Short mmCIF file of C-alpha atoms and ligand atoms in Angstrom, two decimals:
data_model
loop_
_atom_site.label_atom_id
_atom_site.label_comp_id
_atom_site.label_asym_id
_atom_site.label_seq_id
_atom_site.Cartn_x
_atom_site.Cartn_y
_atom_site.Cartn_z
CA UNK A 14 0.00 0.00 0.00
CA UNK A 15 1.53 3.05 -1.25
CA UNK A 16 -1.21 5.70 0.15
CA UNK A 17 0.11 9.46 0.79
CA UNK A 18 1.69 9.87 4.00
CA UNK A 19 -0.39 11.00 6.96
CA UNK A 20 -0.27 13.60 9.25
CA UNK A 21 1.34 13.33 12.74
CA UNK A 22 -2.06 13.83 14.11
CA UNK A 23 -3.49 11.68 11.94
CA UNK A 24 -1.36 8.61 12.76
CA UNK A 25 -1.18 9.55 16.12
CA UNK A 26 -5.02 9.02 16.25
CA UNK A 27 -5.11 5.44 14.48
CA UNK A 28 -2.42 4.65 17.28
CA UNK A 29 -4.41 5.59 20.00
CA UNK A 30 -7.55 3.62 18.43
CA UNK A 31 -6.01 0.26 19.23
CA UNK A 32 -4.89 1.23 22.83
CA UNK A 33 -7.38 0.22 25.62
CA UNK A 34 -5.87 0.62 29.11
CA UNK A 35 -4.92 -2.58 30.27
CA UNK A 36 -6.41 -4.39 33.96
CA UNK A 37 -5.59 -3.27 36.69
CA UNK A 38 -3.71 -5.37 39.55
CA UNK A 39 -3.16 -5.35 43.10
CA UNK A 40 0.71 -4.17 44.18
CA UNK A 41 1.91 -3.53 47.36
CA UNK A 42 2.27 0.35 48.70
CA UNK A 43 6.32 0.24 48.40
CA UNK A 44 6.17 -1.01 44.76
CA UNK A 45 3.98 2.07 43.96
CA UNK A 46 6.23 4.98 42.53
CA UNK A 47 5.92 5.16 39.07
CA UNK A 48 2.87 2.65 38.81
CA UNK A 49 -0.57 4.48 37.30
CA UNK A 50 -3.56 3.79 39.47
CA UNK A 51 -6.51 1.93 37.71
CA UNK A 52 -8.78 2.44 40.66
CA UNK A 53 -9.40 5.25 42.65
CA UNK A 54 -9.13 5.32 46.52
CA UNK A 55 -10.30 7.23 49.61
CA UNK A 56 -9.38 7.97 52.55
CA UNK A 57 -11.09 5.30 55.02
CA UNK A 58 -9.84 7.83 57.92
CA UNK A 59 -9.59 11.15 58.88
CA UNK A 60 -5.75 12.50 58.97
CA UNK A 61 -4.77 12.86 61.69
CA UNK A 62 -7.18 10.99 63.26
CA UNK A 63 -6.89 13.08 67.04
CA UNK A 64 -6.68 16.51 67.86
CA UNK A 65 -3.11 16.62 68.55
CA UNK A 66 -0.35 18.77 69.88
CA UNK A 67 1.71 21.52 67.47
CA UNK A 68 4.19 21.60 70.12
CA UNK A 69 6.11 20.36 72.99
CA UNK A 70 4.31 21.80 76.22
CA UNK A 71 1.64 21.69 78.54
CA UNK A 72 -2.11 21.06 77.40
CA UNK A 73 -4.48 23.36 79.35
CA UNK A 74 -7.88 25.61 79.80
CA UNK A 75 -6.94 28.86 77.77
CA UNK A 76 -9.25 30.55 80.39
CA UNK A 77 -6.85 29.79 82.87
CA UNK A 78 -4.31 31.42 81.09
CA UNK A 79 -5.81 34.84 81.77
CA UNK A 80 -5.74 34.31 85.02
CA UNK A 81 -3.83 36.61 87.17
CA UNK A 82 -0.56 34.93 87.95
CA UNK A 83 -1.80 31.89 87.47
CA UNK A 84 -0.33 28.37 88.57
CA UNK A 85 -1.88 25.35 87.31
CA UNK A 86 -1.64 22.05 88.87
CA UNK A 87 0.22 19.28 86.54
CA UNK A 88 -2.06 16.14 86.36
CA UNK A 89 -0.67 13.77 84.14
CA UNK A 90 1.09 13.37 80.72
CA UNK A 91 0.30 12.82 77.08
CA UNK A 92 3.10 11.65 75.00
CA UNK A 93 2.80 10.73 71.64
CA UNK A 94 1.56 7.04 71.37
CA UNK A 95 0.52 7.63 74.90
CA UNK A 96 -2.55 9.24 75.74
CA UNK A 97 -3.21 11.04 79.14
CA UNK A 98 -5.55 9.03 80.99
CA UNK A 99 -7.79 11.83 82.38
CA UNK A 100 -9.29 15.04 81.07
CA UNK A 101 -7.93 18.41 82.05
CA UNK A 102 -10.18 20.54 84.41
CA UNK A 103 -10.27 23.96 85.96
CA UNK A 104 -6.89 24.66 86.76
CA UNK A 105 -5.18 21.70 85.70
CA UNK A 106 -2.64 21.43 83.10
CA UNK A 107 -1.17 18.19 81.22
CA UNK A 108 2.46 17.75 79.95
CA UNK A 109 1.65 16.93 76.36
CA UNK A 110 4.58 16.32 73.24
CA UNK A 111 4.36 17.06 69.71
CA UNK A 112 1.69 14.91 67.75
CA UNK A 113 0.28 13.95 70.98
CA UNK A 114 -3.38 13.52 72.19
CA UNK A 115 -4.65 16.95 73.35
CA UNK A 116 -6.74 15.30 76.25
CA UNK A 117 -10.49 16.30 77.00
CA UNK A 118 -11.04 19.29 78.65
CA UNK A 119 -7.75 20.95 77.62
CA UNK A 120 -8.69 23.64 74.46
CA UNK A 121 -5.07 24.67 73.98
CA UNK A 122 -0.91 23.76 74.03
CA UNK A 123 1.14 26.56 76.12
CA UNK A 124 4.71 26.05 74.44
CA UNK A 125 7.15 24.91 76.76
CA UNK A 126 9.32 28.07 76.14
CA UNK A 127 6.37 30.60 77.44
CA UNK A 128 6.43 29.06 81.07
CA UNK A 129 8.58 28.19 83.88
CA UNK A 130 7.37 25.08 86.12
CA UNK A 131 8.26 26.02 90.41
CA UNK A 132 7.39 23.48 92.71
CA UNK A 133 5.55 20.78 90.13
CA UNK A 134 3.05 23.92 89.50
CA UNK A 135 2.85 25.41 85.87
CA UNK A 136 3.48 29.19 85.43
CA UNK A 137 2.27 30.46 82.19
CA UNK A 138 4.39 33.55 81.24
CA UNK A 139 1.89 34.34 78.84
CA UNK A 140 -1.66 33.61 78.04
CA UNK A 141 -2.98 31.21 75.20
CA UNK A 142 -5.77 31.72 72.65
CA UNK A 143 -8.14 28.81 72.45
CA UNK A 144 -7.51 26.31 70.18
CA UNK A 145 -3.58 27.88 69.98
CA UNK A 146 -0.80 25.04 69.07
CA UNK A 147 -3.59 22.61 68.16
CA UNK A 148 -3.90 20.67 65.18
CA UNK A 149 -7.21 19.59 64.41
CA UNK A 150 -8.10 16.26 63.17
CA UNK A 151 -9.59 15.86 59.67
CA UNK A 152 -7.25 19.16 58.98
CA UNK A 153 -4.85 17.26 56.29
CA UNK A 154 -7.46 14.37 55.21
CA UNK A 155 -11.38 14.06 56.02
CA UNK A 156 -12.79 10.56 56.05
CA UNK A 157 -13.81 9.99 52.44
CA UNK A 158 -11.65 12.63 50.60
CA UNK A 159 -9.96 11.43 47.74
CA UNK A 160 -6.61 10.69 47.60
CA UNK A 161 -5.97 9.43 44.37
CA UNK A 162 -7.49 9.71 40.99
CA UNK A 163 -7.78 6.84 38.20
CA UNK A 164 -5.60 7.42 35.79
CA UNK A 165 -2.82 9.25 38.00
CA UNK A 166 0.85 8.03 38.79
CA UNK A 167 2.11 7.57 41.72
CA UNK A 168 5.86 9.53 42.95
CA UNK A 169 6.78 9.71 47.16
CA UNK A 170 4.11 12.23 47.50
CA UNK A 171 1.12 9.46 46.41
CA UNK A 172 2.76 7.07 48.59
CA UNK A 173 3.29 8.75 51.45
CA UNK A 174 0.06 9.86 51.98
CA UNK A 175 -1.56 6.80 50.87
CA UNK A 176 0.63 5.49 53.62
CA UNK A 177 -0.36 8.15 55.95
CA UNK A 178 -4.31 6.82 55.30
CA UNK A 179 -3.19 3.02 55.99
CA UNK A 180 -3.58 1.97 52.39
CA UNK A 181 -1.39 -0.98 51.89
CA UNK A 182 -2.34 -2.07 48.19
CA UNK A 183 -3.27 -0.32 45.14
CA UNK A 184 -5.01 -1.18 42.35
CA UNK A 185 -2.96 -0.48 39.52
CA UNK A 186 -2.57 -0.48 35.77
CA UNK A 187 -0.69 -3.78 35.07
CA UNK A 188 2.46 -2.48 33.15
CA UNK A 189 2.54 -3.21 29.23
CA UNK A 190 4.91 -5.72 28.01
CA UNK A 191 7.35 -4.81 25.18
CA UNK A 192 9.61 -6.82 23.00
CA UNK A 193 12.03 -4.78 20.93
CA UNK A 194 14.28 -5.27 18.27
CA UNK A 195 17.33 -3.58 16.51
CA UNK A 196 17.61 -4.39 12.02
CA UNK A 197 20.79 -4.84 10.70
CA UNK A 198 23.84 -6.64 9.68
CA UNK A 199 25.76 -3.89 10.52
CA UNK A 200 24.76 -3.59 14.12
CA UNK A 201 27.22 -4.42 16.88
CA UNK A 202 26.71 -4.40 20.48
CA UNK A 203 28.78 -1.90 22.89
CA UNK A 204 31.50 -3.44 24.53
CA UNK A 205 32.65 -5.71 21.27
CA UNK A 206 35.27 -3.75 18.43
CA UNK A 207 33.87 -2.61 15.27
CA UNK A 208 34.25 -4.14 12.08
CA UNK A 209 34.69 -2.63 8.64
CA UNK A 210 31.52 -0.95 7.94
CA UNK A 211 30.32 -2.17 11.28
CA UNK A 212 28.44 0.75 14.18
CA UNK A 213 27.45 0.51 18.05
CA UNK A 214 23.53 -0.41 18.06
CA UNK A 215 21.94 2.13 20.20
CA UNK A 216 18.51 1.61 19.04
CA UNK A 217 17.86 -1.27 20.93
CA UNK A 218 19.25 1.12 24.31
CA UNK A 219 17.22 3.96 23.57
CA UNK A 220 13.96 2.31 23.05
CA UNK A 221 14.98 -0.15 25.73
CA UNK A 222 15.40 2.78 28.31
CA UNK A 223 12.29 5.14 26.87
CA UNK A 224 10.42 1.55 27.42
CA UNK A 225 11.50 1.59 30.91
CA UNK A 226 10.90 5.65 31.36
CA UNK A 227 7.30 4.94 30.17
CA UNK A 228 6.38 2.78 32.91
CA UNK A 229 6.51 -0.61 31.07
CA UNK A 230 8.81 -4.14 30.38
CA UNK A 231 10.61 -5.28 28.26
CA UNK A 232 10.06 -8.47 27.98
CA UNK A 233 12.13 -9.70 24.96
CA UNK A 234 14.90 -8.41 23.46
CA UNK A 235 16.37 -9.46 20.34
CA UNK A 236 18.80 -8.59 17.03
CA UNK A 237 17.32 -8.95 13.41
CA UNK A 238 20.13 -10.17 10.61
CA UNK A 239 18.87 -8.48 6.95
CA UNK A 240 17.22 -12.05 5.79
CA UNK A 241 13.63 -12.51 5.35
CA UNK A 242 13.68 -15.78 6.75
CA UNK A 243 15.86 -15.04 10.18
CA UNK A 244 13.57 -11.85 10.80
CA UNK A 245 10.19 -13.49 10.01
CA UNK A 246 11.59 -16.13 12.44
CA UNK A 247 12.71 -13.52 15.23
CA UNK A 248 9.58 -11.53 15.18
CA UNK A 249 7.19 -14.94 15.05
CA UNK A 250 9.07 -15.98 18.24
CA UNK A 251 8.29 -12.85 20.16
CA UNK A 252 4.92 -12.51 18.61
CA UNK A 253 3.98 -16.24 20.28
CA UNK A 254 0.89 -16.69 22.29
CA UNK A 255 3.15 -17.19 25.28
CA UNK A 256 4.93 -14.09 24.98
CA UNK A 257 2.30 -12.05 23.84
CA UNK A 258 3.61 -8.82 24.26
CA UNK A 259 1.09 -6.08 24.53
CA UNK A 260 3.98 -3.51 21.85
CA UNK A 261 6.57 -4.70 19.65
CA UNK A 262 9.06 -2.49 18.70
CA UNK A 263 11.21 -2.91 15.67
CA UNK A 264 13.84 -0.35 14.62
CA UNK A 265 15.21 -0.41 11.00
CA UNK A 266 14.66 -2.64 8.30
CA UNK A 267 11.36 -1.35 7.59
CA UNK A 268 12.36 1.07 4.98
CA UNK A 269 12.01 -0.09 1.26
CA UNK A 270 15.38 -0.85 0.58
CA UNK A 271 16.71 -4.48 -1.06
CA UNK A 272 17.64 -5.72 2.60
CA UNK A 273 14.68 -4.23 4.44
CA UNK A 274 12.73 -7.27 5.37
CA UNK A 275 10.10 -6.37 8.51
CA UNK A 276 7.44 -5.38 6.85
CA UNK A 277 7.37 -8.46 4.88
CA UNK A 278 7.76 -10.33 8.02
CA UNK A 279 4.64 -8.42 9.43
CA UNK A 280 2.47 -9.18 7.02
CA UNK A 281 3.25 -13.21 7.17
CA UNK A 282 2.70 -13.21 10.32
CA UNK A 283 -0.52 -11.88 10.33
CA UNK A 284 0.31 -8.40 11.25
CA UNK A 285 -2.54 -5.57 9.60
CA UNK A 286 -1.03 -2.33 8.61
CA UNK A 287 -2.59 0.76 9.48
CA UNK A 288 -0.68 3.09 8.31
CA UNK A 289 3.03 3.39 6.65
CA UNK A 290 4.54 6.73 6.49
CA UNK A 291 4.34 10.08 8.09
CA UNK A 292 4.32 13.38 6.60
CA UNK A 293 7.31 14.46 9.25
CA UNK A 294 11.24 14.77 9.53
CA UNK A 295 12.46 12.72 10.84
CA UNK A 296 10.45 9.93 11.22
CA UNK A 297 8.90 9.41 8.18
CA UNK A 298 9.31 6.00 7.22
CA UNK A 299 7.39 4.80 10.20
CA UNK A 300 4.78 1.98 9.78
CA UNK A 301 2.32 0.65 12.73
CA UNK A 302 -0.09 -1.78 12.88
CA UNK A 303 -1.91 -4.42 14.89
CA UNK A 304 -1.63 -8.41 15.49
CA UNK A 305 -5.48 -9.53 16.59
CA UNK A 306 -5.53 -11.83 18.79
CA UNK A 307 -8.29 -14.42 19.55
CA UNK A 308 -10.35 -13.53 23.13
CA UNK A 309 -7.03 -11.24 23.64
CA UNK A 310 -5.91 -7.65 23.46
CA UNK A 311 -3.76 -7.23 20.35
CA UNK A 312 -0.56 -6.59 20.00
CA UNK A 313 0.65 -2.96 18.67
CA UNK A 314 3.31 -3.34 16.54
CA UNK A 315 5.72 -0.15 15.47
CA UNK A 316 7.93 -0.62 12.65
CA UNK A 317 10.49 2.60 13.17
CA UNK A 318 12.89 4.03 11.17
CA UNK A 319 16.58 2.90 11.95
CA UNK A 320 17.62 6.43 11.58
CA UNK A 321 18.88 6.99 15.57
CA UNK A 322 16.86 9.79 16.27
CA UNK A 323 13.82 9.14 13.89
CA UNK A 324 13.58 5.72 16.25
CA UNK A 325 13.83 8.31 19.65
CA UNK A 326 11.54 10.62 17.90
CA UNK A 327 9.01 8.40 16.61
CA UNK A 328 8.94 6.38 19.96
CA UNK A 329 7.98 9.70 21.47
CA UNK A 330 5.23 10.59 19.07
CA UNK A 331 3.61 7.02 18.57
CA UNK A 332 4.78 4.33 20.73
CA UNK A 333 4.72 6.73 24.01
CA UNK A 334 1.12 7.62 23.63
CA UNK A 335 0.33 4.28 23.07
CA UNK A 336 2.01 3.09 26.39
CA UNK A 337 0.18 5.77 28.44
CA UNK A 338 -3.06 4.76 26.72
CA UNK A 339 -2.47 1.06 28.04
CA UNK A 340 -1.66 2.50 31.32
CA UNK A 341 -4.80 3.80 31.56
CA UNK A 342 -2.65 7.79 31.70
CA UNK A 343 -3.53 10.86 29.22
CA UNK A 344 -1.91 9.71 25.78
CA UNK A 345 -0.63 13.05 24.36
CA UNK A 346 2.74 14.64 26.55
CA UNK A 347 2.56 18.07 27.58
CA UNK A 348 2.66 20.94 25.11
CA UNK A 349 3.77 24.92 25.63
CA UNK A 350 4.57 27.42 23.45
CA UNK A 351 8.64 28.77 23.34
CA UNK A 352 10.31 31.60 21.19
CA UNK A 353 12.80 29.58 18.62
CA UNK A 354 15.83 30.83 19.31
CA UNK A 355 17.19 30.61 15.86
CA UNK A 356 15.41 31.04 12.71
CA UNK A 357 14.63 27.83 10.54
CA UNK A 358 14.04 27.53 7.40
CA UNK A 359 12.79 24.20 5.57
CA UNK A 360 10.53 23.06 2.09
CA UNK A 361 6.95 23.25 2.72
CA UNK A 362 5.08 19.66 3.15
CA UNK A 363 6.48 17.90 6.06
CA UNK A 364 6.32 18.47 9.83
CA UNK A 365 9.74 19.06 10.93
CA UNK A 366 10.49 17.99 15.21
CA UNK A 367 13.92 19.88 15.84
CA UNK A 368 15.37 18.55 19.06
CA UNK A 369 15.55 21.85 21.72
CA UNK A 370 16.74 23.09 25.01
CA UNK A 371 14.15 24.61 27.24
CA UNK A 372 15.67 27.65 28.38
CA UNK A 373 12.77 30.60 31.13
CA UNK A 374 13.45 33.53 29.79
CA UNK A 375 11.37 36.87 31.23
CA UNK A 376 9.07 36.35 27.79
CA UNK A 377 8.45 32.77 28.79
CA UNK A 378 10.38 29.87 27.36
CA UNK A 379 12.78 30.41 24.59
CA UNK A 380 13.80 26.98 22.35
CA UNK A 381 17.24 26.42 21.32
CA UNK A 382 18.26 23.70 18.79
CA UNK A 383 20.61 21.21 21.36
CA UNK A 384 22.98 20.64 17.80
CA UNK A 385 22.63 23.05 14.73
CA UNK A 386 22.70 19.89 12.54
CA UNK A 387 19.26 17.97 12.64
CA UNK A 388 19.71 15.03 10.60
CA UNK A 389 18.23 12.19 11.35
CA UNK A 390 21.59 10.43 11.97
CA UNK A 391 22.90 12.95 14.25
CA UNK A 392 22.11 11.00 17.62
CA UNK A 393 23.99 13.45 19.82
CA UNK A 394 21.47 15.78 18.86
CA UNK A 395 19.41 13.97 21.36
CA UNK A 396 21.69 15.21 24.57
CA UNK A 397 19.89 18.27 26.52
CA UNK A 398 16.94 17.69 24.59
CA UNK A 399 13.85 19.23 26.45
CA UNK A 400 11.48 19.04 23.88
CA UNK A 401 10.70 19.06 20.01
CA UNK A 402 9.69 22.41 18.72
CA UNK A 403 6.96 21.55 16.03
CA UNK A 404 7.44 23.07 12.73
CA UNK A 405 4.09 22.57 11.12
CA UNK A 406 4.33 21.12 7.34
CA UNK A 407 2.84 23.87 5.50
CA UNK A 408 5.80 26.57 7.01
CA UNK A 409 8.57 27.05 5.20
CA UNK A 410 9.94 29.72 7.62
CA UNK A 411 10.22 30.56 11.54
CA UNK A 412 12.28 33.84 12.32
CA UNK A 413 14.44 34.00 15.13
CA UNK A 414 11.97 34.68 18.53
CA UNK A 415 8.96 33.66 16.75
CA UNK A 416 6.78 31.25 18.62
CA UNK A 417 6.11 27.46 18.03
CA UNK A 418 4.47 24.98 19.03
CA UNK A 419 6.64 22.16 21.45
CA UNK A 420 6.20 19.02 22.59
CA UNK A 421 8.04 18.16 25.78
CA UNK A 422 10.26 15.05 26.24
CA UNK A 423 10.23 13.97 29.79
P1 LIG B 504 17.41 1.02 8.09
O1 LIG B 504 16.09 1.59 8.48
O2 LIG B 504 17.59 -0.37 8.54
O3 LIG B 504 17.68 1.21 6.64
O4 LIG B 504 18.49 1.89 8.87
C1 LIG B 504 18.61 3.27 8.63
C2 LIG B 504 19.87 3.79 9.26
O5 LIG B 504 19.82 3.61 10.66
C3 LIG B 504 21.13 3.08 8.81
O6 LIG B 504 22.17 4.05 8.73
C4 LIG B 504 21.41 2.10 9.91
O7 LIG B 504 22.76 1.75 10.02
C5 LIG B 504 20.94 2.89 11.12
N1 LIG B 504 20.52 1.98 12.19
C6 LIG B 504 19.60 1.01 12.07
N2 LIG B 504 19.43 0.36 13.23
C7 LIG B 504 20.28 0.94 14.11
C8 LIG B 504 20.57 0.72 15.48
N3 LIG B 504 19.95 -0.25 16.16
N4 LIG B 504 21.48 1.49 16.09
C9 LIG B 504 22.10 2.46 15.37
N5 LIG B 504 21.86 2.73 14.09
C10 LIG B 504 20.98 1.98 13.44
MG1 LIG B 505 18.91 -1.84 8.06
#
């Protein structure tokens, strides 16, 4: 199928049409951080749960305070953990600690450093307003407030207060399972010597790590030699029912040269294309489509362009949103607006995505390109990268400070 390319947007959307979120499942409180809730959850209690003590003092009538000279009797103690077995009455005061049980009776906490104690009495050396150096309960969390939303990942903050409500589990998004492979003959894992005409494969890191970054697994790894037969066999082993990977990943090999043998592969096995090529630079020999599966979810499958940064690109715009879908997250990553710090100048038709550092300016954000040269091969292009300043297809110009649209990496 030789159809004109699509639009970003366009393929973006057909993407996004074959990702459902997946199940949730239940996983322990410490195994939270960068999980994505699937269920929402309350607070069964209020935080904190006691009117407790702001500081280390003595818990008392303010009334009493206003006495002249006063001197109240000390009754008992609350520490924290440790409630004071009475209430406080007329004229009675109660050592209390921070996060302690202000006991009954007692409508304030006198701070240790505005009184003197003679003779086990209390001396105020100042008087208290009601309810001063007392922390309500319900004043963080009220029984039934909502803690966290479906749909929402969870950092230290999530967990902690999840903790701080007694949650133990979660309900969350089970994370999508990826297999990913690098294309070529040439390719050479880090760590061995190059050959003649030989390179490093760093597709198979980068989409290995963005993978990871997106909050699923990798679940199979492999290389693809430039035969028809070897990579039909690779991808048919990954693609198994016992594998069943929920996103494949290939990068290279699915361009239309002689010795480009994936999509070939795809189709064998069963693979249906929905869509091959993108109106965009780089990136645009990008194919996706979808393995059905029987009583199943399908598998996604991304044929990217070998091109280093077209894969890291095209991961971001396509196989990213995809991941989030699955995760039950919002697909698209966040957009702002930034001044381009440079002008750029490029033949109307194609989207271009120039890799940029984010830089505040007083004006707002200001874009620079991270490398003057943007090909597609220049992978260290990728360092500092922020974002990807969108340079819609029909421009052919942006002056220097004019504003774009950009789409932010992490
Ligand atoms: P292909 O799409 O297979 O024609 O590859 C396009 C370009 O990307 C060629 O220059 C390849 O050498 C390069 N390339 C393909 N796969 C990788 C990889 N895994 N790591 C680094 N470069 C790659
Ligand atoms: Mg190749």
């Amino acid at each position: 199928m030789n159809a004109a390319p699509l639009t970003p947007e366009a393929a973006r959307r057909l993407v996004l049409e074959e990702a459902a979120p997946l199940p949730g499942e239940t996983v322990e409180l410490d195994r939270c951080p960068g999980r994505v809730a699937a269920a929402e959850v309350k607070s069964a209690i209020r935080i904190q749960p006691f009117d407790n003590s702001a500081m280390d003092g003595y818990a008392l009538r303010s009334a009493d305070t206003r006495a002249e000279e006063p001197r109240l009797r000390l009754v008992a103690e609350s520490r924290a953990g440790h409630p004071a077995p009475v209430s406080v009455g007329e004229g009675e005061a109660v050592w209390i600690s921070t996060g302690a049980m202000v006991p009954v009776g007692a409508d304030a906490v006198l701070p240790v450093e505005d009184s003197r104690e003679e003779d086990g009495k209390l001396l105020p050396t100042r008087a208290v307003q009601p309810g001063e150096h007392v922390r309500r309960a319900g004043e963080d969390v009220e029984a039934g407030q909502l803690l966290l939303k479906r749909g929402e990942r969870l950092g230290a903050a999530e967990v902690a207060v999840l903790a701080a409500a007694g949650v133990a589990t979660v309900e969350c998004a089970q994370r999508p399972r990826a297999a990913i492979f690098g294309s070529g003959d040439e390719l050479v894992p880090p760590g061995q010597p190059l050959g003649p005409g030989q390179i490093h494969d760093s597709n198979s890191y980068a989409l290995t790590a963005l993978v990871r970054e997106a909050g699923a697994d990798v679940v199979h790894a492999a290389h693809l030699p430039d035969t028809a037969e070897a990579t039909r066999e690779a991808i048919a082993a990954a693609l198994s029912p016992v594998r069943r990977p929920d996103v494949l990943l290939v990068a290279g090999g699915v361009s239309v040269g002689r010795h480009d043998h994936v999509k070939g592969a795809l189709a064998e096995l069963g693979v249906e294309e929905r869509f091959w090529r993108v109106a965009m630079r780089p990136g645009g020999p990008t194919w996706f489509g979808a393995l059905p599966r029987d009583g199943a979810r399908p598998t996604l499958v991304f044929g990217l362009p070998g091109n280093p940064v077209s894969a890291m690109v095209t991961f971001h715009l396509f196989a990213k949103p995809a991941l989030r879908a699955l995760l039950g997250l919002e697909p698209g990553a966040g957009r702002t607006h930034a001044s381009l710090a440079t002008a750029y100048r490029k033949k109307p038709g194609k989207a271009h995505y120039l890799r940029c550092r984010l830089e505040l300016v007083e004006e707002g954000w200001r874009a620079h390109l991270t490398r003057e040269r943007q090909g597609s091969h220049v992978l260290s292009s990728m360092l500092g990268a922020d974002a990807l300043a969108v340079i819609p297809a029909e421009v052919a110009e942006v002056g220097a400070g004019d504003r774009v649209e950009v789409e932010l990496l992490r």
